[in-house]
Amino acid sequence: PDLASVLNVFDFEAIARKTLSREAWVYYSSGSGDEITLRDNRQSFNRIAMIPRVLVNVSSISTTTRLLGSHCAMPIYISSCALGKLGHPEGEVVLTRAAGTRNVIQMMPTLASCGLDEMLDARRPKEGGDGWQDTWFQLYVNSDREVTKRVVQHAEKRGCKGLFVTVDAPWLGRREKDMRVKYVDDAPDIQKRETDTNGKLVNRAEGAARAISSFIDSKLAWSDLSWLASITSLPIVLKGIQCAEDAVRAARTPRIAGIVVSNHGGRQLDTSRSGIEILPEVMDALNAAGLKRRIEVFVDGGVRRGTDVFKALALGAAGVGIGRPTLYAMSTYGQAGVERLLDIFKEELEGCMGLMGVTKISEIRRDMVDTKYLGAR
Ligand code: FNR
């Protein structure tokens, strides 16, 4: 279908399901186990209700904000997803370019099918000529710490603005749909990455996820964060926090600048709670401990509507990550598709703000959403 006829974020998914290779579709769409968490990520948003305010002058609305100090067009970033080339021959650089034209931050994945430099080379010069579009780097800590040190320091040297350490994948979630498909690929850079990071051949007979993730260090612990802080001056954000206790611990850890409340898009531990459901208890705990201003809180998982973004911000998030929608838009319509996706999010968020009686992001408050049914099962 014509891109102009794509009206909402779900449309991209429906088209991707029909047009992607089986291998790409199952890798992108799958969740772990019975996919209960995957479904809950959506359902939780639907269980939150909006409480609009009326008679506010909403003739002019701005969605701009700052995330980790970077100016962005809206409180949405492209979250890191591995293996972009399964869906589009050019891979993640497509996302980089779209993020650049829309002034949105892309979190670049360790397991991208493009090299980090390739993605960084695709950045757009900033308006006013002061450097390049802001990007973040998502890190999987390698069992070989020297490899990690090299990658992190390279990302910093090349101007990445934040280091997002994924902490919810010490073991790989069982994504059975993906495991049933034999992963055969001939993309040479993926091949190279495998030997770069592992020095050994990996088992390709158990799905894409298993084929690429064997280097991730399952020994990584809180005590390693001081080492990480010692090799970089980038703001460090822990991606994959799932309870108040860990959020408070993160906020008390030196050099931790933020957390992403996330269950990895329902791909890791099934029947864990949705990020949006965890967010209120995380904010309450940070507040009670006097730590709310110490860290920036992000949330991801199931964000598909402008109202979802508003709900996350009302409950305390500074910004939200989107994963699968970016893969589906990229795979079906390339850069124009991702740009349209971001435009849809922006239009929906503006429309939502207007009807909520809010003209700028800082006016979004917790008493604008009703969470009475959020914990219901
Ligand atoms: C991911 N995600 C992810 N996260 C991460 O830290 N490193 C990674 O390599 C990947 N890879 C990855 C691949 C695919 C195909 C998906 C769908 C997701 C998780 C991602 O960053 C994000 O947390 C979720 O995707 C957010 O949920 P939604 O928006 O997909 O519902």
CSV table of C-alpha atoms and ligand atoms in Angstrom, one decimal:
chain,number,residue,atom,x,y,z
A,1,PRO,CA,0.0,0.0,0.0
A,2,ASP,CA,0.8,3.6,-0.5
A,3,LEU,CA,2.8,5.1,2.4
A,4,ALA,CA,0.2,8.0,2.7
A,5,SER,CA,-2.4,5.4,3.5
A,6,VAL,CA,-0.5,4.2,6.6
A,7,LEU,CA,-2.5,6.0,9.3
A,8,ASN,CA,-1.1,4.6,12.5
A,9,VAL,CA,1.7,2.6,14.0
A,10,PHE,CA,-0.2,-0.7,13.9
A,11,ASP,CA,-0.6,-0.4,10.1
A,12,PHE,CA,3.2,-0.8,9.7
A,13,GLU,CA,3.1,-4.0,11.7
A,14,ALA,CA,0.3,-5.5,9.6
A,15,ILE,CA,2.2,-4.7,6.3
A,16,ALA,CA,5.4,-6.1,7.8
A,17,ARG,CA,3.8,-9.3,8.7
A,18,LYS,CA,2.7,-9.8,5.1
A,19,THR,CA,5.9,-8.7,3.4
A,20,LEU,CA,8.9,-9.6,5.6
A,21,SER,CA,10.8,-12.9,5.2
A,22,ARG,CA,9.7,-15.5,7.7
A,23,GLU,CA,13.1,-15.3,9.4
A,24,ALA,CA,12.9,-11.6,9.9
A,25,TRP,CA,9.2,-11.6,11.0
A,26,VAL,CA,9.7,-14.2,13.7
A,27,TYR,CA,13.0,-12.6,15.0
A,28,TYR,CA,11.4,-9.1,15.1
A,29,SER,CA,7.9,-10.0,16.4
A,30,SER,CA,8.6,-12.8,18.8
A,31,GLY,CA,8.5,-12.6,22.6
A,32,SER,CA,9.6,-15.2,25.1
A,33,GLY,CA,7.7,-18.1,26.5
A,34,ASP,CA,4.0,-17.7,26.1
A,35,GLU,CA,4.4,-14.1,25.1
A,36,ILE,CA,2.3,-13.0,28.1
A,37,THR,CA,4.6,-10.1,28.9
A,38,LEU,CA,4.7,-9.1,25.3
A,39,ARG,CA,0.9,-8.8,25.3
A,40,ASP,CA,0.8,-7.1,28.7
A,41,ASN,CA,3.1,-4.4,27.4
A,42,ARG,CA,0.2,-3.3,25.2
A,43,GLN,CA,-2.6,-4.1,27.5
A,44,SER,CA,-1.2,-2.1,30.4
A,45,PHE,CA,-1.3,1.1,28.3
A,46,ASN,CA,-5.0,0.4,27.4
A,47,ARG,CA,-5.8,0.0,31.1
A,48,ILE,CA,-4.7,3.6,31.9
A,49,ALA,CA,-7.3,6.3,31.3
A,50,MET,CA,-6.8,9.9,30.4
A,51,ILE,CA,-8.2,12.8,32.5
A,52,PRO,CA,-8.4,15.8,30.3
A,53,ARG,CA,-8.6,19.4,31.4
A,54,VAL,CA,-10.7,21.9,29.5
A,55,LEU,CA,-10.7,25.6,28.7
A,56,VAL,CA,-7.0,25.9,28.2
A,57,ASN,CA,-5.6,27.9,25.3
A,58,VAL,CA,-4.1,25.0,23.2
A,59,SER,CA,-3.7,26.8,19.9
A,60,SER,CA,0.0,26.3,20.0
A,61,ILE,CA,1.7,23.1,21.2
A,62,SER,CA,5.3,22.1,21.5
A,63,THR,CA,6.5,18.6,22.0
A,64,THR,CA,10.2,19.5,22.3
A,65,THR,CA,12.2,18.3,25.3
A,66,ARG,CA,15.6,17.3,26.5
A,67,LEU,CA,16.8,13.8,27.1
A,68,LEU,CA,20.1,13.3,28.9
A,69,GLY,CA,20.8,16.9,28.0
A,70,SER,CA,20.1,16.5,24.2
A,71,HIS,CA,17.4,18.7,22.6
A,72,CYS,CA,14.9,16.5,20.8
A,73,ALA,CA,11.7,17.1,18.8
A,74,MET,CA,9.7,14.9,21.1
A,75,PRO,CA,10.2,12.7,24.2
A,76,ILE,CA,10.6,9.6,22.0
A,77,TYR,CA,13.8,7.8,21.0
A,78,ILE,CA,14.5,4.8,18.7
A,79,SER,CA,15.5,1.9,21.0
A,80,SER,CA,18.3,-0.5,20.0
A,81,CYS,CA,17.2,-3.6,18.1
A,82,ALA,CA,19.7,-6.1,16.7
A,83,LEU,CA,19.9,-7.3,13.1
A,84,GLY,CA,18.4,-4.5,11.1
A,85,LYS,CA,19.6,-6.1,7.8
A,86,LEU,CA,17.1,-8.9,8.3
A,87,GLY,CA,14.4,-6.5,7.4
A,88,HIS,CA,16.2,-3.9,5.1
A,89,PRO,CA,19.3,-4.4,3.0
A,90,GLU,CA,20.9,-1.2,4.3
A,91,GLY,CA,20.1,-1.9,8.0
A,92,GLU,CA,20.3,0.5,10.8
A,93,VAL,CA,21.8,3.5,8.8
A,94,VAL,CA,18.2,3.9,7.6
A,95,LEU,CA,17.1,4.6,11.1
A,96,THR,CA,20.0,6.9,11.7
A,97,ARG,CA,19.0,9.0,8.6
A,98,ALA,CA,15.4,9.2,9.6
A,99,ALA,CA,16.2,10.1,13.2
A,100,GLY,CA,18.4,12.9,11.8
A,101,THR,CA,15.7,14.5,9.7
A,102,ARG,CA,13.2,14.3,12.5
A,103,ASN,CA,15.6,15.4,15.4
A,104,VAL,CA,15.0,12.2,17.4
A,105,ILE,CA,17.7,10.2,19.2
A,106,GLN,CA,18.7,6.8,17.9
A,107,MET,CA,20.2,4.3,20.4
A,108,MET,CA,22.7,2.4,18.3
A,109,PRO,CA,22.9,-1.3,19.1
A,110,THR,CA,26.0,-3.4,19.9
A,111,LEU,CA,24.4,-6.1,17.7
A,112,ALA,CA,23.6,-3.8,14.8
A,113,SER,CA,24.1,-5.4,11.4
A,114,CYS,CA,25.9,-2.2,10.3
A,115,GLY,CA,29.2,-1.2,12.0
A,116,LEU,CA,29.1,1.5,14.6
A,117,ASP,CA,31.2,3.8,12.4
A,118,GLU,CA,28.8,3.2,9.4
A,119,MET,CA,25.9,4.4,11.6
A,120,LEU,CA,27.9,7.3,13.0
A,121,ASP,CA,28.9,8.3,9.4
A,122,ALA,CA,25.2,8.5,8.5
A,123,ARG,CA,24.6,11.2,11.1
A,124,ARG,CA,23.3,14.6,9.9
A,125,PRO,CA,25.0,17.9,10.8
A,126,LYS,CA,23.2,19.8,13.5
A,127,GLU,CA,21.2,22.9,12.6
A,128,GLY,CA,23.7,25.8,13.1
A,129,GLY,CA,26.6,23.6,12.2
A,130,ASP,CA,27.6,22.5,15.7
A,131,GLY,CA,28.6,18.8,15.3
A,132,TRP,CA,26.3,15.9,14.5
A,133,GLN,CA,22.8,14.7,15.4
A,134,ASP,CA,22.9,13.3,18.9
A,135,THR,CA,22.9,9.5,19.3
A,136,TRP,CA,23.3,7.0,22.1
A,137,PHE,CA,25.1,3.7,22.2
A,138,GLN,CA,23.6,0.5,23.6
A,139,LEU,CA,26.2,-1.8,25.1
A,140,TYR,CA,26.2,-5.5,25.7
A,141,VAL,CA,29.2,-6.1,27.9
A,142,ASN,CA,31.5,-8.7,26.3
A,143,SER,CA,33.1,-11.5,28.3
A,144,ASP,CA,36.3,-10.1,26.9
A,145,ARG,CA,36.5,-6.7,28.8
A,146,GLU,CA,39.1,-5.4,26.5
A,147,VAL,CA,36.7,-5.6,23.6
A,148,THR,CA,34.1,-3.7,25.6
A,149,LYS,CA,36.6,-1.0,26.6
A,150,ARG,CA,37.6,-0.5,23.0
A,151,VAL,CA,34.0,-0.2,21.8
A,152,VAL,CA,32.9,2.1,24.5
A,153,GLN,CA,35.9,4.4,24.2
A,154,HIS,CA,35.5,4.5,20.4
A,155,ALA,CA,31.8,5.4,20.8
A,156,GLU,CA,32.7,8.2,23.2
A,157,LYS,CA,35.5,9.5,20.9
A,158,ARG,CA,33.1,9.6,18.0
A,159,GLY,CA,30.6,11.7,19.9
A,160,CYS,CA,27.9,9.4,21.3
A,161,LYS,CA,26.1,11.2,24.1
A,162,GLY,CA,25.0,8.3,26.3
A,163,LEU,CA,25.9,4.7,27.1
A,164,PHE,CA,22.9,2.4,27.7
A,165,VAL,CA,24.0,-0.8,29.3
A,166,THR,CA,21.6,-3.6,28.8
A,167,VAL,CA,21.3,-5.4,32.1
A,168,ASP,CA,18.3,-7.7,31.4
A,169,ALA,CA,19.9,-10.2,29.2
A,170,PRO,CA,22.6,-12.2,31.1
A,171,TRP,CA,20.8,-15.2,29.7
A,172,LEU,CA,18.9,-15.2,26.5
A,173,GLY,CA,15.1,-15.4,26.7
A,174,ARG,CA,13.5,-18.4,25.1
A,175,ARG,CA,11.8,-17.1,22.0
A,176,GLU,CA,10.4,-20.3,20.6
A,177,LYS,CA,9.1,-18.9,17.3
A,178,ASP,CA,12.6,-17.7,16.5
A,179,MET,CA,14.2,-20.9,17.8
A,180,ARG,CA,12.1,-23.0,15.4
A,181,VAL,CA,13.5,-21.2,12.4
A,182,LYS,CA,17.0,-22.1,11.3
A,183,TYR,CA,19.0,-19.0,11.1
A,184,VAL,CA,20.8,-18.9,7.7
A,185,ASP,CA,22.4,-15.7,6.7
A,186,ASP,CA,25.2,-14.7,4.4
A,187,ALA,CA,25.6,-11.1,5.5
A,188,PRO,CA,29.3,-10.9,5.7
A,189,ASP,CA,29.5,-8.2,8.4
A,190,ILE,CA,27.4,-10.3,10.8
A,191,GLN,CA,29.8,-13.2,10.1
A,192,LYS,CA,32.7,-10.9,10.9
A,193,ARG,CA,31.2,-9.6,14.1
A,194,GLU,CA,30.9,-13.1,15.3
A,195,THR,CA,34.5,-13.9,14.9
A,196,ASP,CA,35.5,-10.4,16.2
A,197,THR,CA,33.7,-10.8,19.4
A,198,ASN,CA,33.9,-14.6,20.0
A,199,GLY,CA,36.8,-15.9,18.1
A,200,LYS,CA,34.7,-19.0,17.5
A,201,LEU,CA,31.8,-20.1,15.4
A,202,VAL,CA,28.4,-20.0,16.9
A,203,ASN,CA,25.5,-22.4,16.6
A,204,ARG,CA,23.2,-21.1,13.9
A,205,ALA,CA,20.7,-23.9,14.2
A,206,GLU,CA,18.7,-22.3,17.0
A,207,GLY,CA,17.3,-19.0,15.6
A,208,ALA,CA,18.8,-15.6,15.0
A,209,ALA,CA,18.9,-14.6,18.7
A,210,ARG,CA,21.0,-17.5,19.8
A,211,ALA,CA,23.3,-17.1,16.8
A,212,ILE,CA,24.4,-13.6,17.8
A,213,SER,CA,24.4,-13.3,21.6
A,214,SER,CA,26.8,-15.9,22.9
A,215,PHE,CA,29.5,-13.3,23.8
A,216,ILE,CA,27.3,-11.5,26.4
A,217,ASP,CA,28.9,-11.7,29.8
A,218,SER,CA,26.5,-13.5,32.2
A,219,LYS,CA,29.0,-12.6,35.1
A,220,LEU,CA,28.2,-8.9,34.9
A,221,ALA,CA,27.2,-7.6,38.3
A,222,TRP,CA,26.6,-4.3,40.2
A,223,SER,CA,30.3,-4.4,41.3
A,224,ASP,CA,31.4,-4.1,37.7
A,225,LEU,CA,29.8,-0.7,37.2
A,226,SER,CA,32.7,1.1,38.8
A,227,TRP,CA,35.0,-0.5,36.2
A,228,LEU,CA,32.6,0.7,33.5
A,229,ALA,CA,32.6,4.2,34.9
A,230,SER,CA,36.4,4.2,35.0
A,231,ILE,CA,36.7,3.6,31.2
A,232,THR,CA,34.3,6.4,30.1
A,233,SER,CA,33.0,9.8,31.1
A,234,LEU,CA,29.7,9.2,29.2
A,235,PRO,CA,26.5,9.3,31.2
A,236,ILE,CA,25.7,5.6,32.0
A,237,VAL,CA,22.1,4.4,31.8
A,238,LEU,CA,21.0,0.9,32.9
A,239,LYS,CA,18.5,-0.6,30.4
A,240,GLY,CA,16.2,-3.2,31.8
A,241,ILE,CA,15.3,-2.3,35.4
A,242,GLN,CA,12.2,-4.0,36.6
A,243,CYS,CA,11.6,-3.0,40.2
A,244,ALA,CA,11.8,-0.2,42.8
A,245,GLU,CA,14.7,-1.9,44.7
A,246,ASP,CA,17.0,-2.0,41.6
A,247,ALA,CA,15.9,1.5,40.6
A,248,VAL,CA,17.0,2.9,44.0
A,249,ARG,CA,20.2,0.9,43.9
A,250,ALA,CA,21.0,2.3,40.4
A,251,ALA,CA,20.3,5.9,41.6
A,252,ARG,CA,22.7,5.4,44.5
A,253,THR,CA,25.4,4.1,42.3
A,254,PRO,CA,28.0,6.7,41.3
A,255,ARG,CA,28.0,7.8,37.7
A,256,ILE,CA,24.6,6.2,36.9
A,257,ALA,CA,22.7,8.9,35.1
A,258,GLY,CA,19.5,7.0,34.3
A,259,ILE,CA,17.5,3.8,34.0
A,260,VAL,CA,15.2,2.4,31.4
A,261,VAL,CA,12.3,0.6,33.0
A,262,SER,CA,11.9,-2.2,30.4
A,263,ASN,CA,11.4,-5.9,29.9
A,264,HIS,CA,13.2,-5.9,26.6
A,265,GLY,CA,10.0,-5.9,24.6
A,266,GLY,CA,8.8,-9.0,26.3
A,267,ARG,CA,11.7,-11.0,24.9
A,268,GLN,CA,13.4,-12.0,28.1
A,269,LEU,CA,11.6,-13.2,31.2
A,270,ASP,CA,8.0,-14.0,30.4
A,271,THR,CA,5.3,-13.1,32.9
A,272,SER,CA,7.4,-10.2,34.2
A,273,ARG,CA,5.5,-6.9,34.4
A,274,SER,CA,5.2,-4.3,31.8
A,275,GLY,CA,7.5,-1.3,32.1
A,276,ILE,CA,4.6,1.1,32.4
A,277,GLU,CA,3.1,-0.9,35.2
A,278,ILE,CA,6.4,-0.8,37.1
A,279,LEU,CA,7.0,2.9,36.5
A,280,PRO,CA,4.8,4.3,39.3
A,281,GLU,CA,6.4,2.2,42.0
A,282,VAL,CA,9.8,3.1,40.7
A,283,MET,CA,9.0,6.9,40.8
A,284,ASP,CA,7.5,6.6,44.3
A,285,ALA,CA,10.5,4.8,45.6
A,286,LEU,CA,12.9,7.3,44.1
A,287,ASN,CA,10.9,10.1,45.5
A,288,ALA,CA,10.7,8.6,49.0
A,289,ALA,CA,14.5,8.1,48.9
A,290,GLY,CA,15.1,11.7,47.8
A,291,LEU,CA,16.7,10.4,44.6
A,292,LYS,CA,14.3,11.6,41.9
A,293,ARG,CA,16.5,14.3,40.7
A,294,ARG,CA,19.6,12.1,40.6
A,295,ILE,CA,18.6,10.0,37.6
A,296,GLU,CA,16.5,10.3,34.5
A,297,VAL,CA,13.9,7.6,34.0
A,298,PHE,CA,13.0,6.1,30.7
A,299,VAL,CA,10.5,3.4,29.8
A,300,ASP,CA,9.9,1.2,26.8
A,301,GLY,CA,7.7,-1.7,25.7
A,302,GLY,CA,4.4,-1.5,23.8
A,303,VAL,CA,4.5,2.2,23.1
A,304,ARG,CA,2.3,2.6,19.9
A,305,ARG,CA,0.2,5.7,20.4
A,306,GLY,CA,0.7,9.3,21.2
A,307,THR,CA,-1.5,8.7,24.3
A,308,ASP,CA,1.0,6.0,25.4
A,309,VAL,CA,3.8,8.6,25.3
A,310,PHE,CA,1.7,11.0,27.4
A,311,LYS,CA,0.8,8.3,29.9
A,312,ALA,CA,4.5,7.4,30.4
A,313,LEU,CA,5.4,11.0,31.0
A,314,ALA,CA,2.5,11.6,33.3
A,315,LEU,CA,3.8,8.7,35.4
A,316,GLY,CA,7.3,10.1,35.6
A,317,ALA,CA,9.3,9.1,32.5
A,318,ALA,CA,11.5,11.7,30.8
A,319,GLY,CA,11.1,9.8,27.5
A,320,VAL,CA,10.0,6.6,25.9
A,321,GLY,CA,11.8,4.1,23.6
A,322,ILE,CA,10.2,2.5,20.6
A,323,GLY,CA,11.5,-0.8,19.2
A,324,ARG,CA,9.5,-3.0,16.8
A,325,PRO,CA,7.6,-0.1,15.1
A,326,THR,CA,10.9,1.3,13.9
A,327,LEU,CA,11.9,-2.1,12.5
A,328,TYR,CA,8.6,-2.6,10.8
A,329,ALA,CA,8.6,0.9,9.3
A,330,MET,CA,12.2,0.5,8.1
A,331,SER,CA,11.6,-2.9,6.6
A,332,THR,CA,8.5,-1.9,4.7
A,333,TYR,CA,9.1,1.6,3.5
A,334,GLY,CA,12.8,2.4,4.3
A,335,GLN,CA,13.8,5.9,5.5
A,336,ALA,CA,10.5,7.4,4.3
A,337,GLY,CA,8.6,4.8,6.4
A,338,VAL,CA,10.5,5.6,9.6
A,339,GLU,CA,10.1,9.3,9.0
A,340,ARG,CA,6.3,8.8,8.6
A,341,LEU,CA,6.3,6.7,11.7
A,342,LEU,CA,7.9,9.5,13.7
A,343,ASP,CA,5.6,12.0,12.2
A,344,ILE,CA,2.6,9.9,13.2
A,345,PHE,CA,3.9,9.7,16.8
A,346,LYS,CA,4.4,13.5,16.8
A,347,GLU,CA,1.0,14.3,15.4
A,348,GLU,CA,-0.7,11.9,17.8
A,349,LEU,CA,1.2,13.3,20.8
A,350,GLU,CA,0.3,16.9,19.7
A,351,GLY,CA,-3.3,16.0,19.3
A,352,CYS,CA,-3.4,14.2,22.7
A,353,MET,CA,-1.7,17.2,24.4
A,354,GLY,CA,-4.2,19.6,22.9
A,355,LEU,CA,-7.2,17.5,24.1
A,356,MET,CA,-5.6,17.1,27.5
A,357,GLY,CA,-5.2,20.9,28.0
A,358,VAL,CA,-1.4,20.8,27.8
A,359,THR,CA,0.8,23.0,25.6
A,360,LYS,CA,4.2,21.8,26.5
A,361,ILE,CA,5.9,18.7,27.9
A,362,SER,CA,6.7,20.2,31.3
A,363,GLU,CA,2.9,20.7,31.9
A,364,ILE,CA,2.2,16.9,31.9
A,365,ARG,CA,1.3,15.8,35.4
A,366,ARG,CA,0.5,12.6,37.2
A,367,ASP,CA,-3.0,13.5,38.0
A,368,MET,CA,-3.9,13.6,34.3
A,369,VAL,CA,-4.1,9.8,34.1
A,370,ASP,CA,-6.1,7.3,36.0
A,371,THR,CA,-4.2,4.2,37.0
A,372,LYS,CA,-6.9,2.5,39.0
A,373,TYR,CA,-7.1,-0.5,36.7
A,374,LEU,CA,-3.4,-0.6,35.8
A,375,GLY,CA,-2.5,-3.6,38.0
A,376,ALA,CA,-5.7,-5.5,37.1
A,377,ARG,CA,-5.2,-8.9,35.4
B,1,FNR,C1,15.3,-5.7,20.8
B,1,FNR,N1,15.7,-5.1,22.0
B,1,FNR,C2,17.1,-5.0,22.3
B,1,FNR,N2,17.5,-4.4,23.4
B,1,FNR,C3,18.8,-4.3,23.6
B,1,FNR,O1,19.2,-3.6,24.6
B,1,FNR,N3,19.8,-4.8,22.8
B,1,FNR,C4,19.4,-5.5,21.6
B,1,FNR,O2,20.2,-6.0,20.9
B,1,FNR,C5,18.0,-5.6,21.4
B,1,FNR,N4,17.6,-6.3,20.3
B,1,FNR,C6,16.2,-6.3,20.0
B,1,FNR,C7,15.8,-6.9,18.8
B,1,FNR,C8,14.5,-6.9,18.5
B,1,FNR,C9,14.1,-7.6,17.2
B,1,FNR,C10,13.5,-6.3,19.3
B,1,FNR,C11,12.1,-6.3,19.0
B,1,FNR,C12,13.9,-5.7,20.5
B,1,FNR,C13,14.8,-4.4,22.9
B,1,FNR,C14,14.5,-3.0,22.5
B,1,FNR,O3,15.6,-2.2,22.7
B,1,FNR,C15,13.3,-2.4,23.3
B,1,FNR,O4,13.6,-2.6,24.7
B,1,FNR,C16,12.0,-3.1,23.0
B,1,FNR,O5,11.9,-3.4,21.7
B,1,FNR,C17,10.8,-2.1,23.3
B,1,FNR,O6,9.6,-2.7,23.1
B,1,FNR,P1,8.7,-2.5,21.7
B,1,FNR,O7,8.7,-1.1,21.4
B,1,FNR,O8,9.4,-3.4,20.7
B,1,FNR,O9,7.4,-3.1,22.2
